[in-house]
């Protein structure tokens, strides 16, 4: 099973009301939640480790996980509130305002993490869960405990506005990069992790030298590229579609990559150490394919396998 570890929240999507005023409709979301949902819909064996509230939004999130065949064995439930992310859309691009203080997801602590993960072969981390404490320390502790036994994919999805202490964040993130087998970054992420005037290609070796076998860079409408620790690289373009919005696009891309590697029997530490360009290109192509469907419809609504 692929275990997705991180936030599940409610995206409040702007929607006109019957009298023309702007309202908000609650959609299940969160970077890690979106990836878990997409993996379930693609037919992968997937579970989620997160904190869910007992409130009505927590019930909505739990129902959505069930509907997309995501295992909830490692969901940690509490009576703290759900995280709400109010979305603003401009030219199809999403920006967010978060209500996250004292939430069920954010308040997870290292002692809440499971000591055993039976049946789990791969771990996926990322999103605001890696920036917001104390849950960021909890997920880092989970990775410390299980990195040697599981393949690990990390997507930092850096949002500087969430980083209260940059030194602590960089220290924790750098440690997680060292333990990851795949690190996926946007061009903005890479420039933040490796500051300086160098090109993206010139900055990739710094990430590979830290420990990952594969670094993937997504560049929006310009597609995605992957770099392997043997020095080889490959790229794919994106499928041109009518974009409704970009909510969940990167999360769905990650699910496609993980699902394809899993289907090819390569989502293991040894498999990723020896993965070749052809296999990685296939994974990138699957990621691009599923992301294209997501951006063609409102909100984070990943495709089912039969829709591809």
PDB file of C-alpha atoms in Angstrom:
ATOM      1  CA  UNK A   1       0.000   0.000   0.000  1.00  0.00           C
ATOM      2  CA  UNK A   2       1.044   3.594  -0.713  1.00  0.00           C
ATOM      3  CA  UNK A   3       0.440   5.651   2.444  1.00  0.00           C
ATOM      4  CA  UNK A   4      -0.194   9.372   1.856  1.00  0.00           C
ATOM      5  CA  UNK A   5       0.822  11.329   4.948  1.00  0.00           C
ATOM      6  CA  UNK A   6      -0.394  14.896   5.377  1.00  0.00           C
ATOM      7  CA  UNK A   7      -3.253  17.338   5.239  1.00  0.00           C
ATOM      8  CA  UNK A   8      -6.902  16.793   4.429  1.00  0.00           C
ATOM      9  CA  UNK A   9      -8.947  19.983   4.408  1.00  0.00           C
ATOM     10  CA  UNK A  10     -11.940  21.750   2.946  1.00  0.00           C
ATOM     11  CA  UNK A  11     -11.445  23.981  -0.101  1.00  0.00           C
ATOM     12  CA  UNK A  12     -14.106  26.685  -0.030  1.00  0.00           C
ATOM     13  CA  UNK A  13     -14.560  27.305  -3.751  1.00  0.00           C
ATOM     14  CA  UNK A  14     -16.140  30.584  -4.904  1.00  0.00           C
ATOM     15  CA  UNK A  15     -19.492  30.020  -6.589  1.00  0.00           C
ATOM     16  CA  UNK A  16     -22.179  32.548  -7.585  1.00  0.00           C
ATOM     17  CA  UNK A  17     -25.383  32.342  -5.574  1.00  0.00           C
ATOM     18  CA  UNK A  18     -28.875  32.525  -7.056  1.00  0.00           C
ATOM     19  CA  UNK A  19     -29.018  36.292  -6.475  1.00  0.00           C
ATOM     20  CA  UNK A  20     -25.639  36.809  -8.156  1.00  0.00           C
ATOM     21  CA  UNK A  21     -23.574  37.398  -5.014  1.00  0.00           C
ATOM     22  CA  UNK A  22     -20.398  35.383  -4.524  1.00  0.00           C
ATOM     23  CA  UNK A  23     -20.683  32.386  -2.206  1.00  0.00           C
ATOM     24  CA  UNK A  24     -18.419  29.474  -1.259  1.00  0.00           C
ATOM     25  CA  UNK A  25     -19.065  25.763  -1.718  1.00  0.00           C
ATOM     26  CA  UNK A  26     -17.135  23.260   0.459  1.00  0.00           C
ATOM     27  CA  UNK A  27     -15.048  20.817  -1.587  1.00  0.00           C
ATOM     28  CA  UNK A  28     -12.915  18.089  -0.053  1.00  0.00           C
ATOM     29  CA  UNK A  29      -9.238  18.835  -0.653  1.00  0.00           C
ATOM     30  CA  UNK A  30      -5.713  19.302   0.630  1.00  0.00           C
ATOM     31  CA  UNK A  31      -2.550  18.427  -1.282  1.00  0.00           C
ATOM     32  CA  UNK A  32      -1.996  15.021   0.297  1.00  0.00           C
ATOM     33  CA  UNK A  33      -5.704  14.195   0.383  1.00  0.00           C
ATOM     34  CA  UNK A  34      -5.963  14.983  -3.335  1.00  0.00           C
ATOM     35  CA  UNK A  35      -3.103  12.626  -4.150  1.00  0.00           C
ATOM     36  CA  UNK A  36      -4.645   9.848  -2.049  1.00  0.00           C
ATOM     37  CA  UNK A  37      -8.022  10.286  -3.764  1.00  0.00           C
ATOM     38  CA  UNK A  38      -6.394  10.258  -7.197  1.00  0.00           C
ATOM     39  CA  UNK A  39      -4.426   7.104  -6.396  1.00  0.00           C
ATOM     40  CA  UNK A  40      -7.579   5.366  -5.210  1.00  0.00           C
ATOM     41  CA  UNK A  41      -9.435   6.320  -8.370  1.00  0.00           C
ATOM     42  CA  UNK A  42      -6.551   5.058 -10.506  1.00  0.00           C
ATOM     43  CA  UNK A  43      -6.856   1.666  -8.833  1.00  0.00           C
ATOM     44  CA  UNK A  44      -3.747   1.771  -6.659  1.00  0.00           C
ATOM     45  CA  UNK A  45      -3.762   0.314  -3.154  1.00  0.00           C
ATOM     46  CA  UNK A  46      -3.633   3.479  -1.061  1.00  0.00           C
ATOM     47  CA  UNK A  47      -4.183   4.663   2.482  1.00  0.00           C
ATOM     48  CA  UNK A  48      -4.066   8.000   4.261  1.00  0.00           C
ATOM     49  CA  UNK A  49      -2.459   9.121   7.496  1.00  0.00           C
ATOM     50  CA  UNK A  50      -3.913  12.434   8.618  1.00  0.00           C
ATOM     51  CA  UNK A  51      -5.849  14.117  11.406  1.00  0.00           C
ATOM     52  CA  UNK A  52      -9.605  14.379  10.784  1.00  0.00           C
ATOM     53  CA  UNK A  53     -12.167  16.287  12.804  1.00  0.00           C
ATOM     54  CA  UNK A  54     -15.408  14.855  14.156  1.00  0.00           C
ATOM     55  CA  UNK A  55     -17.197  17.913  12.731  1.00  0.00           C
ATOM     56  CA  UNK A  56     -19.329  17.895   9.579  1.00  0.00           C
ATOM     57  CA  UNK A  57     -16.364  18.736   7.371  1.00  0.00           C
ATOM     58  CA  UNK A  58     -14.370  15.844   8.818  1.00  0.00           C
ATOM     59  CA  UNK A  59     -17.275  13.556   7.981  1.00  0.00           C
ATOM     60  CA  UNK A  60     -17.288  14.940   4.437  1.00  0.00           C
ATOM     61  CA  UNK A  61     -13.577  14.210   4.076  1.00  0.00           C
ATOM     62  CA  UNK A  62     -13.943  10.697   5.494  1.00  0.00           C
ATOM     63  CA  UNK A  63     -16.828   9.928   3.144  1.00  0.00           C
ATOM     64  CA  UNK A  64     -14.772  11.153   0.179  1.00  0.00           C
ATOM     65  CA  UNK A  65     -11.887   8.870   1.141  1.00  0.00           C
ATOM     66  CA  UNK A  66     -14.277   5.935   1.378  1.00  0.00           C
ATOM     67  CA  UNK A  67     -15.872   6.736  -1.966  1.00  0.00           C
ATOM     68  CA  UNK A  68     -12.446   6.693  -3.684  1.00  0.00           C
ATOM     69  CA  UNK A  69     -11.304   3.454  -1.976  1.00  0.00           C
ATOM     70  CA  UNK A  70      -8.697   5.042   0.323  1.00  0.00           C
ATOM     71  CA  UNK A  71      -7.890   3.024   3.450  1.00  0.00           C
ATOM     72  CA  UNK A  72      -8.415   4.995   6.697  1.00  0.00           C
ATOM     73  CA  UNK A  73      -6.697   2.686   9.171  1.00  0.00           C
ATOM     74  CA  UNK A  74      -4.168   5.394  10.045  1.00  0.00           C
ATOM     75  CA  UNK A  75      -6.561   8.361  10.193  1.00  0.00           C
ATOM     76  CA  UNK A  76      -6.342  10.032  13.621  1.00  0.00           C
ATOM     77  CA  UNK A  77      -9.674  11.488  14.734  1.00  0.00           C
ATOM     78  CA  UNK A  78     -10.334  14.279  17.228  1.00  0.00           C
ATOM     79  CA  UNK A  79     -12.911  16.936  18.126  1.00  0.00           C
ATOM     80  CA  UNK A  80     -10.658  19.769  16.938  1.00  0.00           C
ATOM     81  CA  UNK A  81     -11.965  21.770  13.951  1.00  0.00           C
ATOM     82  CA  UNK A  82     -11.290  21.008  10.297  1.00  0.00           C
ATOM     83  CA  UNK A  83      -8.933  23.191   8.282  1.00  0.00           C
ATOM     84  CA  UNK A  84     -10.696  25.508   5.827  1.00  0.00           C
ATOM     85  CA  UNK A  85      -8.975  26.969   2.754  1.00  0.00           C
ATOM     86  CA  UNK A  86     -10.872  29.787   1.062  1.00  0.00           C
ATOM     87  CA  UNK A  87      -9.916  29.814  -2.612  1.00  0.00           C
ATOM     88  CA  UNK A  88      -9.626  32.836  -4.876  1.00  0.00           C
ATOM     89  CA  UNK A  89      -9.414  32.214  -8.611  1.00  0.00           C
ATOM     90  CA  UNK A  90      -7.856  34.628 -11.085  1.00  0.00           C
ATOM     91  CA  UNK A  91      -7.490  33.516 -14.704  1.00  0.00           C
ATOM     92  CA  UNK A  92      -7.880  29.920 -13.498  1.00  0.00           C
ATOM     93  CA  UNK A  93      -4.993  30.207 -11.029  1.00  0.00           C
ATOM     94  CA  UNK A  94      -5.784  29.511  -7.377  1.00  0.00           C
ATOM     95  CA  UNK A  95      -4.650  31.409  -4.283  1.00  0.00           C
ATOM     96  CA  UNK A  96      -5.708  30.530  -0.738  1.00  0.00           C
ATOM     97  CA  UNK A  97      -6.595  31.975   2.666  1.00  0.00           C
ATOM     98  CA  UNK A  98      -6.360  29.338   5.404  1.00  0.00           C
ATOM     99  CA  UNK A  99      -8.166  28.889   8.720  1.00  0.00           C
ATOM    100  CA  UNK A 100      -5.949  26.320  10.415  1.00  0.00           C
ATOM    101  CA  UNK A 101      -5.322  27.263  14.055  1.00  0.00           C
ATOM    102  CA  UNK A 102      -5.721  24.393  16.518  1.00  0.00           C
ATOM    103  CA  UNK A 103      -7.092  22.130  13.771  1.00  0.00           C
ATOM    104  CA  UNK A 104      -7.396  18.338  13.820  1.00  0.00           C
ATOM    105  CA  UNK A 105      -4.693  18.004  11.182  1.00  0.00           C
ATOM    106  CA  UNK A 106      -2.253  20.619  12.403  1.00  0.00           C
ATOM    107  CA  UNK A 107      -2.162  19.496  16.051  1.00  0.00           C
ATOM    108  CA  UNK A 108      -0.812  15.994  15.373  1.00  0.00           C
ATOM    109  CA  UNK A 109       2.349  15.280  17.389  1.00  0.00           C
ATOM    110  CA  UNK A 110       5.185  12.759  16.999  1.00  0.00           C
ATOM    111  CA  UNK A 111       3.686  10.551  19.714  1.00  0.00           C
ATOM    112  CA  UNK A 112       0.500  10.233  17.625  1.00  0.00           C
ATOM    113  CA  UNK A 113       2.360   8.532  14.773  1.00  0.00           C
ATOM    114  CA  UNK A 114       2.006   4.739  14.391  1.00  0.00           C
ATOM    115  CA  UNK A 115       5.007   2.652  15.377  1.00  0.00           C
ATOM    116  CA  UNK A 116       4.175  -0.010  12.794  1.00  0.00           C
ATOM    117  CA  UNK A 117       2.924   0.307   9.206  1.00  0.00           C
ATOM    118  CA  UNK A 118       2.047  -3.260   8.183  1.00  0.00           C
ATOM    119  CA  UNK A 119       1.553  -3.677   4.460  1.00  0.00           C
ATOM    120  CA  UNK A 120       2.880  -0.216   3.609  1.00  0.00           C
ATOM    121  CA  UNK A 121       5.501  -0.250   0.862  1.00  0.00           C
ATOM    122  CA  UNK A 122       5.692   3.452  -0.013  1.00  0.00           C
ATOM    123  CA  UNK A 123       5.215   6.777   1.774  1.00  0.00           C
ATOM    124  CA  UNK A 124       4.200  10.101   0.253  1.00  0.00           C
ATOM    125  CA  UNK A 125       4.730  13.430   2.060  1.00  0.00           C
ATOM    126  CA  UNK A 126       4.305  17.086   1.190  1.00  0.00           C
ATOM    127  CA  UNK A 127       2.163  20.174   1.322  1.00  0.00           C
ATOM    128  CA  UNK A 128       1.534  22.563   4.188  1.00  0.00           C
ATOM    129  CA  UNK A 129       1.837  19.626   6.618  1.00  0.00           C
ATOM    130  CA  UNK A 130       5.612  20.023   6.332  1.00  0.00           C
ATOM    131  CA  UNK A 131       5.490  23.692   7.348  1.00  0.00           C
ATOM    132  CA  UNK A 132       2.832  23.898  10.068  1.00  0.00           C
ATOM    133  CA  UNK A 133       3.936  22.771  13.511  1.00  0.00           C
ATOM    134  CA  UNK A 134       3.487  20.579  15.444  1.00  0.00           C
ATOM    135  CA  UNK A 135       2.275  18.241  12.656  1.00  0.00           C
ATOM    136  CA  UNK A 136       5.396  18.974  10.577  1.00  0.00           C
ATOM    137  CA  UNK A 137       7.546  17.472  13.320  1.00  0.00           C
ATOM    138  CA  UNK A 138       5.173  14.511  13.554  1.00  0.00           C
ATOM    139  CA  UNK A 139       5.505  13.670   9.864  1.00  0.00           C
ATOM    140  CA  UNK A 140       9.276  14.142   9.992  1.00  0.00           C
ATOM    141  CA  UNK A 141       9.399  11.723  12.923  1.00  0.00           C
ATOM    142  CA  UNK A 142       7.315   9.203  10.973  1.00  0.00           C
ATOM    143  CA  UNK A 143       9.744   9.412   8.071  1.00  0.00           C
ATOM    144  CA  UNK A 144      12.713   8.990  10.415  1.00  0.00           C
ATOM    145  CA  UNK A 145      11.189   5.756  11.663  1.00  0.00           C
ATOM    146  CA  UNK A 146      10.189   4.205   8.337  1.00  0.00           C
ATOM    147  CA  UNK A 147      12.450   5.688   5.628  1.00  0.00           C
ATOM    148  CA  UNK A 148      14.689   2.625   5.467  1.00  0.00           C
ATOM    149  CA  UNK A 149      11.792   0.228   4.876  1.00  0.00           C
ATOM    150  CA  UNK A 150       9.614   2.173   2.426  1.00  0.00           C
ATOM    151  CA  UNK A 151      10.051   3.971  -0.874  1.00  0.00           C
ATOM    152  CA  UNK A 152       9.527   7.685  -0.245  1.00  0.00           C
ATOM    153  CA  UNK A 153       8.213  10.480  -2.487  1.00  0.00           C
ATOM    154  CA  UNK A 154       8.333  14.069  -1.256  1.00  0.00           C
ATOM    155  CA  UNK A 155       6.642  17.147  -2.761  1.00  0.00           C
ATOM    156  CA  UNK A 156       7.450  20.166  -0.552  1.00  0.00           C
ATOM    157  CA  UNK A 157       4.926  22.442  -2.334  1.00  0.00           C
ATOM    158  CA  UNK A 158       6.537  25.354  -0.514  1.00  0.00           C
ATOM    159  CA  UNK A 159       4.335  28.226   0.613  1.00  0.00           C
ATOM    160  CA  UNK A 160       6.558  30.803   2.346  1.00  0.00           C
ATOM    161  CA  UNK A 161       3.545  32.369   4.083  1.00  0.00           C
ATOM    162  CA  UNK A 162       3.192  29.253   6.245  1.00  0.00           C
ATOM    163  CA  UNK A 163       6.823  29.214   7.380  1.00  0.00           C
ATOM    164  CA  UNK A 164       7.074  30.757  10.842  1.00  0.00           C
ATOM    165  CA  UNK A 165      10.738  29.845  11.421  1.00  0.00           C
ATOM    166  CA  UNK A 166      12.691  29.497   8.178  1.00  0.00           C
ATOM    167  CA  UNK A 167      15.757  27.936   9.835  1.00  0.00           C
ATOM    168  CA  UNK A 168      13.679  25.209  11.492  1.00  0.00           C
ATOM    169  CA  UNK A 169      11.759  24.600   8.280  1.00  0.00           C
ATOM    170  CA  UNK A 170      14.872  24.341   6.113  1.00  0.00           C
ATOM    171  CA  UNK A 171      16.549  21.995   8.607  1.00  0.00           C
ATOM    172  CA  UNK A 172      13.532  19.686   8.725  1.00  0.00           C
ATOM    173  CA  UNK A 173      12.943  19.798   4.961  1.00  0.00           C
ATOM    174  CA  UNK A 174      16.603  19.136   4.135  1.00  0.00           C
ATOM    175  CA  UNK A 175      16.557  16.083   6.391  1.00  0.00           C
ATOM    176  CA  UNK A 176      13.442  14.768   4.631  1.00  0.00           C
ATOM    177  CA  UNK A 177      15.000  15.371   1.201  1.00  0.00           C
ATOM    178  CA  UNK A 178      17.987  13.261   2.292  1.00  0.00           C
ATOM    179  CA  UNK A 179      15.612  10.392   3.158  1.00  0.00           C
ATOM    180  CA  UNK A 180      13.454  10.603   0.016  1.00  0.00           C
ATOM    181  CA  UNK A 181      13.830   8.474  -3.100  1.00  0.00           C
ATOM    182  CA  UNK A 182      11.817  10.871  -5.315  1.00  0.00           C
ATOM    183  CA  UNK A 183      11.670  14.623  -4.784  1.00  0.00           C
ATOM    184  CA  UNK A 184       9.177  16.536  -6.917  1.00  0.00           C
ATOM    185  CA  UNK A 185       9.452  20.309  -6.997  1.00  0.00           C
ATOM    186  CA  UNK A 186       8.016  23.158  -9.017  1.00  0.00           C
ATOM    187  CA  UNK A 187      10.431  25.640 -10.521  1.00  0.00           C
ATOM    188  CA  UNK A 188       9.516  28.040  -7.673  1.00  0.00           C
ATOM    189  CA  UNK A 189      10.166  25.327  -5.066  1.00  0.00           C
ATOM    190  CA  UNK A 190      13.615  24.569  -6.447  1.00  0.00           C
ATOM    191  CA  UNK A 191      14.611  28.227  -6.509  1.00  0.00           C
ATOM    192  CA  UNK A 192      13.545  28.526  -2.863  1.00  0.00           C
ATOM    193  CA  UNK A 193      15.355  25.361  -1.728  1.00  0.00           C
ATOM    194  CA  UNK A 194      18.525  26.203  -3.675  1.00  0.00           C
ATOM    195  CA  UNK A 195      18.787  30.017  -3.784  1.00  0.00           C
ATOM    196  CA  UNK A 196      21.014  31.698  -6.324  1.00  0.00           C
ATOM    197  CA  UNK A 197      21.209  32.881  -9.930  1.00  0.00           C
ATOM    198  CA  UNK A 198      21.918  29.453 -11.438  1.00  0.00           C
ATOM    199  CA  UNK A 199      19.448  27.861 -13.842  1.00  0.00           C
ATOM    200  CA  UNK A 200      17.068  25.127 -12.698  1.00  0.00           C
ATOM    201  CA  UNK A 201      19.182  22.495 -14.442  1.00  0.00           C
ATOM    202  CA  UNK A 202      22.273  23.733 -12.625  1.00  0.00           C
ATOM    203  CA  UNK A 203      20.486  23.460  -9.270  1.00  0.00           C
ATOM    204  CA  UNK A 204      19.262  19.878  -9.704  1.00  0.00           C
ATOM    205  CA  UNK A 205      22.610  18.239  -8.766  1.00  0.00           C
ATOM    206  CA  UNK A 206      22.408  19.833  -5.322  1.00  0.00           C
ATOM    207  CA  UNK A 207      19.183  17.920  -4.665  1.00  0.00           C
ATOM    208  CA  UNK A 208      20.444  14.649  -6.147  1.00  0.00           C
ATOM    209  CA  UNK A 209      23.628  14.823  -4.103  1.00  0.00           C
ATOM    210  CA  UNK A 210      21.522  15.059  -0.941  1.00  0.00           C
ATOM    211  CA  UNK A 211      20.186  11.538  -1.477  1.00  0.00           C
ATOM    212  CA  UNK A 212      17.191  11.125  -3.833  1.00  0.00           C
ATOM    213  CA  UNK A 213      17.387   8.792  -6.824  1.00  0.00           C
ATOM    214  CA  UNK A 214      14.996  10.947  -8.884  1.00  0.00           C
ATOM    215  CA  UNK A 215      14.259  14.680  -8.983  1.00  0.00           C
ATOM    216  CA  UNK A 216      11.178  15.812 -10.900  1.00  0.00           C
ATOM    217  CA  UNK A 217      10.560  19.442 -11.838  1.00  0.00           C
ATOM    218  CA  UNK A 218       7.116  20.563 -12.964  1.00  0.00           C
ATOM    219  CA  UNK A 219       6.868  23.760 -14.975  1.00  0.00           C
ATOM    220  CA  UNK A 220       3.141  24.303 -15.457  1.00  0.00           C
ATOM    221  CA  UNK A 221       2.200  24.588 -19.106  1.00  0.00           C
ATOM    222  CA  UNK A 222       5.800  23.805 -20.093  1.00  0.00           C
ATOM    223  CA  UNK A 223       5.535  20.219 -18.874  1.00  0.00           C
ATOM    224  CA  UNK A 224       7.763  18.257 -16.506  1.00  0.00           C
ATOM    225  CA  UNK A 225      11.335  16.963 -16.437  1.00  0.00           C
ATOM    226  CA  UNK A 226      13.004  14.210 -14.433  1.00  0.00           C
ATOM    227  CA  UNK A 227      16.674  13.891 -13.518  1.00  0.00           C
ATOM    228  CA  UNK A 228      18.248  10.624 -12.352  1.00  0.00           C
ATOM    229  CA  UNK A 229      21.283  10.155 -10.164  1.00  0.00           C
ATOM    230  CA  UNK A 230      23.191   8.581 -13.069  1.00  0.00           C
ATOM    231  CA  UNK A 231      23.087  11.942 -14.860  1.00  0.00           C
ATOM    232  CA  UNK A 232      20.333  11.085 -17.359  1.00  0.00           C
ATOM    233  CA  UNK A 233      17.189  13.130 -17.810  1.00  0.00           C
ATOM    234  CA  UNK A 234      13.900  13.160 -19.690  1.00  0.00           C
ATOM    235  CA  UNK A 235      10.951  15.507 -20.236  1.00  0.00           C
ATOM    236  CA  UNK A 236       7.288  15.359 -21.210  1.00  0.00           C
ATOM    237  CA  UNK A 237       4.950  18.040 -22.491  1.00  0.00           C
ATOM    238  CA  UNK A 238       1.475  18.698 -21.181  1.00  0.00           C
ATOM    239  CA  UNK A 239      -1.723  17.802 -22.991  1.00  0.00           C
ATOM    240  CA  UNK A 240      -3.451  20.961 -24.178  1.00  0.00           C
ATOM    241  CA  UNK A 241      -6.932  21.222 -22.648  1.00  0.00           C
ATOM    242  CA  UNK A 242      -9.409  23.954 -21.784  1.00  0.00           C
ATOM    243  CA  UNK A 243      -8.367  24.897 -18.225  1.00  0.00           C
ATOM    244  CA  UNK A 244     -11.187  25.491 -15.741  1.00  0.00           C
ATOM    245  CA  UNK A 245      -8.843  25.877 -12.762  1.00  0.00           C
ATOM    246  CA  UNK A 246      -5.559  24.428 -11.492  1.00  0.00           C
ATOM    247  CA  UNK A 247      -6.765  23.253  -8.075  1.00  0.00           C
ATOM    248  CA  UNK A 248      -5.191  19.844  -7.394  1.00  0.00           C
ATOM    249  CA  UNK A 249      -3.229  19.684 -10.651  1.00  0.00           C
ATOM    250  CA  UNK A 250       0.161  19.006  -9.084  1.00  0.00           C
ATOM    251  CA  UNK A 251      -1.322  16.594  -6.547  1.00  0.00           C
ATOM    252  CA  UNK A 252      -2.952  14.568  -9.316  1.00  0.00           C
ATOM    253  CA  UNK A 253       0.274  14.612 -11.314  1.00  0.00           C
ATOM    254  CA  UNK A 254       2.048  13.064  -8.322  1.00  0.00           C
ATOM    255  CA  UNK A 255      -0.593  10.349  -8.100  1.00  0.00           C
ATOM    256  CA  UNK A 256      -0.094   9.470 -11.742  1.00  0.00           C
ATOM    257  CA  UNK A 257       3.661   9.180 -11.237  1.00  0.00           C
ATOM    258  CA  UNK A 258       3.260   6.983  -8.153  1.00  0.00           C
ATOM    259  CA  UNK A 259       0.556   4.817  -9.732  1.00  0.00           C
ATOM    260  CA  UNK A 260       2.614   4.126 -12.849  1.00  0.00           C
ATOM    261  CA  UNK A 261       5.779   3.302 -10.898  1.00  0.00           C
ATOM    262  CA  UNK A 262       3.738   1.025  -8.635  1.00  0.00           C
ATOM    263  CA  UNK A 263       2.116  -0.724 -11.601  1.00  0.00           C
ATOM    264  CA  UNK A 264       5.566  -1.249 -13.135  1.00  0.00           C
ATOM    265  CA  UNK A 265       6.895  -2.805  -9.913  1.00  0.00           C
ATOM    266  CA  UNK A 266       9.400   0.020  -9.404  1.00  0.00           C
ATOM    267  CA  UNK A 267       7.991   1.746  -6.326  1.00  0.00           C
ATOM    268  CA  UNK A 268      10.597   0.305  -3.974  1.00  0.00           C
ATOM    269  CA  UNK A 269      13.899   1.685  -2.729  1.00  0.00           C
ATOM    270  CA  UNK A 270      15.886  -0.729  -4.859  1.00  0.00           C
ATOM    271  CA  UNK A 271      13.618  -0.231  -7.855  1.00  0.00           C
ATOM    272  CA  UNK A 272      14.040   3.542  -7.758  1.00  0.00           C
ATOM    273  CA  UNK A 273      17.802   3.346  -7.319  1.00  0.00           C
ATOM    274  CA  UNK A 274      18.069   1.477 -10.615  1.00  0.00           C
ATOM    275  CA  UNK A 275      15.141   3.050 -12.493  1.00  0.00           C
ATOM    276  CA  UNK A 276      15.875   4.049 -16.102  1.00  0.00           C
ATOM    277  CA  UNK A 277      14.830   6.984 -18.253  1.00  0.00           C
ATOM    278  CA  UNK A 278      12.166   4.997 -20.111  1.00  0.00           C
ATOM    279  CA  UNK A 279      10.349   4.013 -16.910  1.00  0.00           C
ATOM    280  CA  UNK A 280      10.514   7.528 -15.491  1.00  0.00           C
ATOM    281  CA  UNK A 281       9.239   9.002 -18.742  1.00  0.00           C
ATOM    282  CA  UNK A 282       6.290   6.598 -18.603  1.00  0.00           C
ATOM    283  CA  UNK A 283       5.552   7.766 -15.055  1.00  0.00           C
ATOM    284  CA  UNK A 284       5.779  11.443 -16.047  1.00  0.00           C
ATOM    285  CA  UNK A 285       3.429  10.812 -18.969  1.00  0.00           C
ATOM    286  CA  UNK A 286       0.850   9.203 -16.683  1.00  0.00           C
ATOM    287  CA  UNK A 287       1.138  12.144 -14.308  1.00  0.00           C
ATOM    288  CA  UNK A 288       0.585  14.617 -17.134  1.00  0.00           C
ATOM    289  CA  UNK A 289      -2.365  12.613 -18.433  1.00  0.00           C
ATOM    290  CA  UNK A 290      -4.276  12.554 -15.151  1.00  0.00           C
ATOM    291  CA  UNK A 291      -3.425  16.187 -14.326  1.00  0.00           C
ATOM    292  CA  UNK A 292      -4.862  17.282 -17.691  1.00  0.00           C
ATOM    293  CA  UNK A 293      -8.222  15.826 -16.721  1.00  0.00           C
ATOM    294  CA  UNK A 294      -8.156  17.516 -13.311  1.00  0.00           C
ATOM    295  CA  UNK A 295      -7.507  21.008 -14.677  1.00  0.00           C
ATOM    296  CA  UNK A 296     -10.310  20.591 -17.224  1.00  0.00           C
ATOM    297  CA  UNK A 297     -12.946  20.574 -14.475  1.00  0.00           C
ATOM    298  CA  UNK A 298     -13.685  22.600 -11.347  1.00  0.00           C
ATOM    299  CA  UNK A 299     -11.833  21.905  -8.106  1.00  0.00           C
ATOM    300  CA  UNK A 300      -9.649  18.953  -7.224  1.00  0.00           C
ATOM    301  CA  UNK A 301     -11.611  16.233  -9.015  1.00  0.00           C
ATOM    302  CA  UNK A 302      -9.116  13.593 -10.205  1.00  0.00           C
ATOM    303  CA  UNK A 303     -10.114  11.120 -12.910  1.00  0.00           C
ATOM    304  CA  UNK A 304     -11.068   7.499 -12.424  1.00  0.00           C
ATOM    305  CA  UNK A 305      -9.054   4.961 -14.394  1.00  0.00           C
ATOM    306  CA  UNK A 306     -11.934   4.392 -16.818  1.00  0.00           C
ATOM    307  CA  UNK A 307     -11.937   8.108 -17.746  1.00  0.00           C
ATOM    308  CA  UNK A 308      -8.398   8.001 -19.143  1.00  0.00           C
TER     309      UNK A 308
END
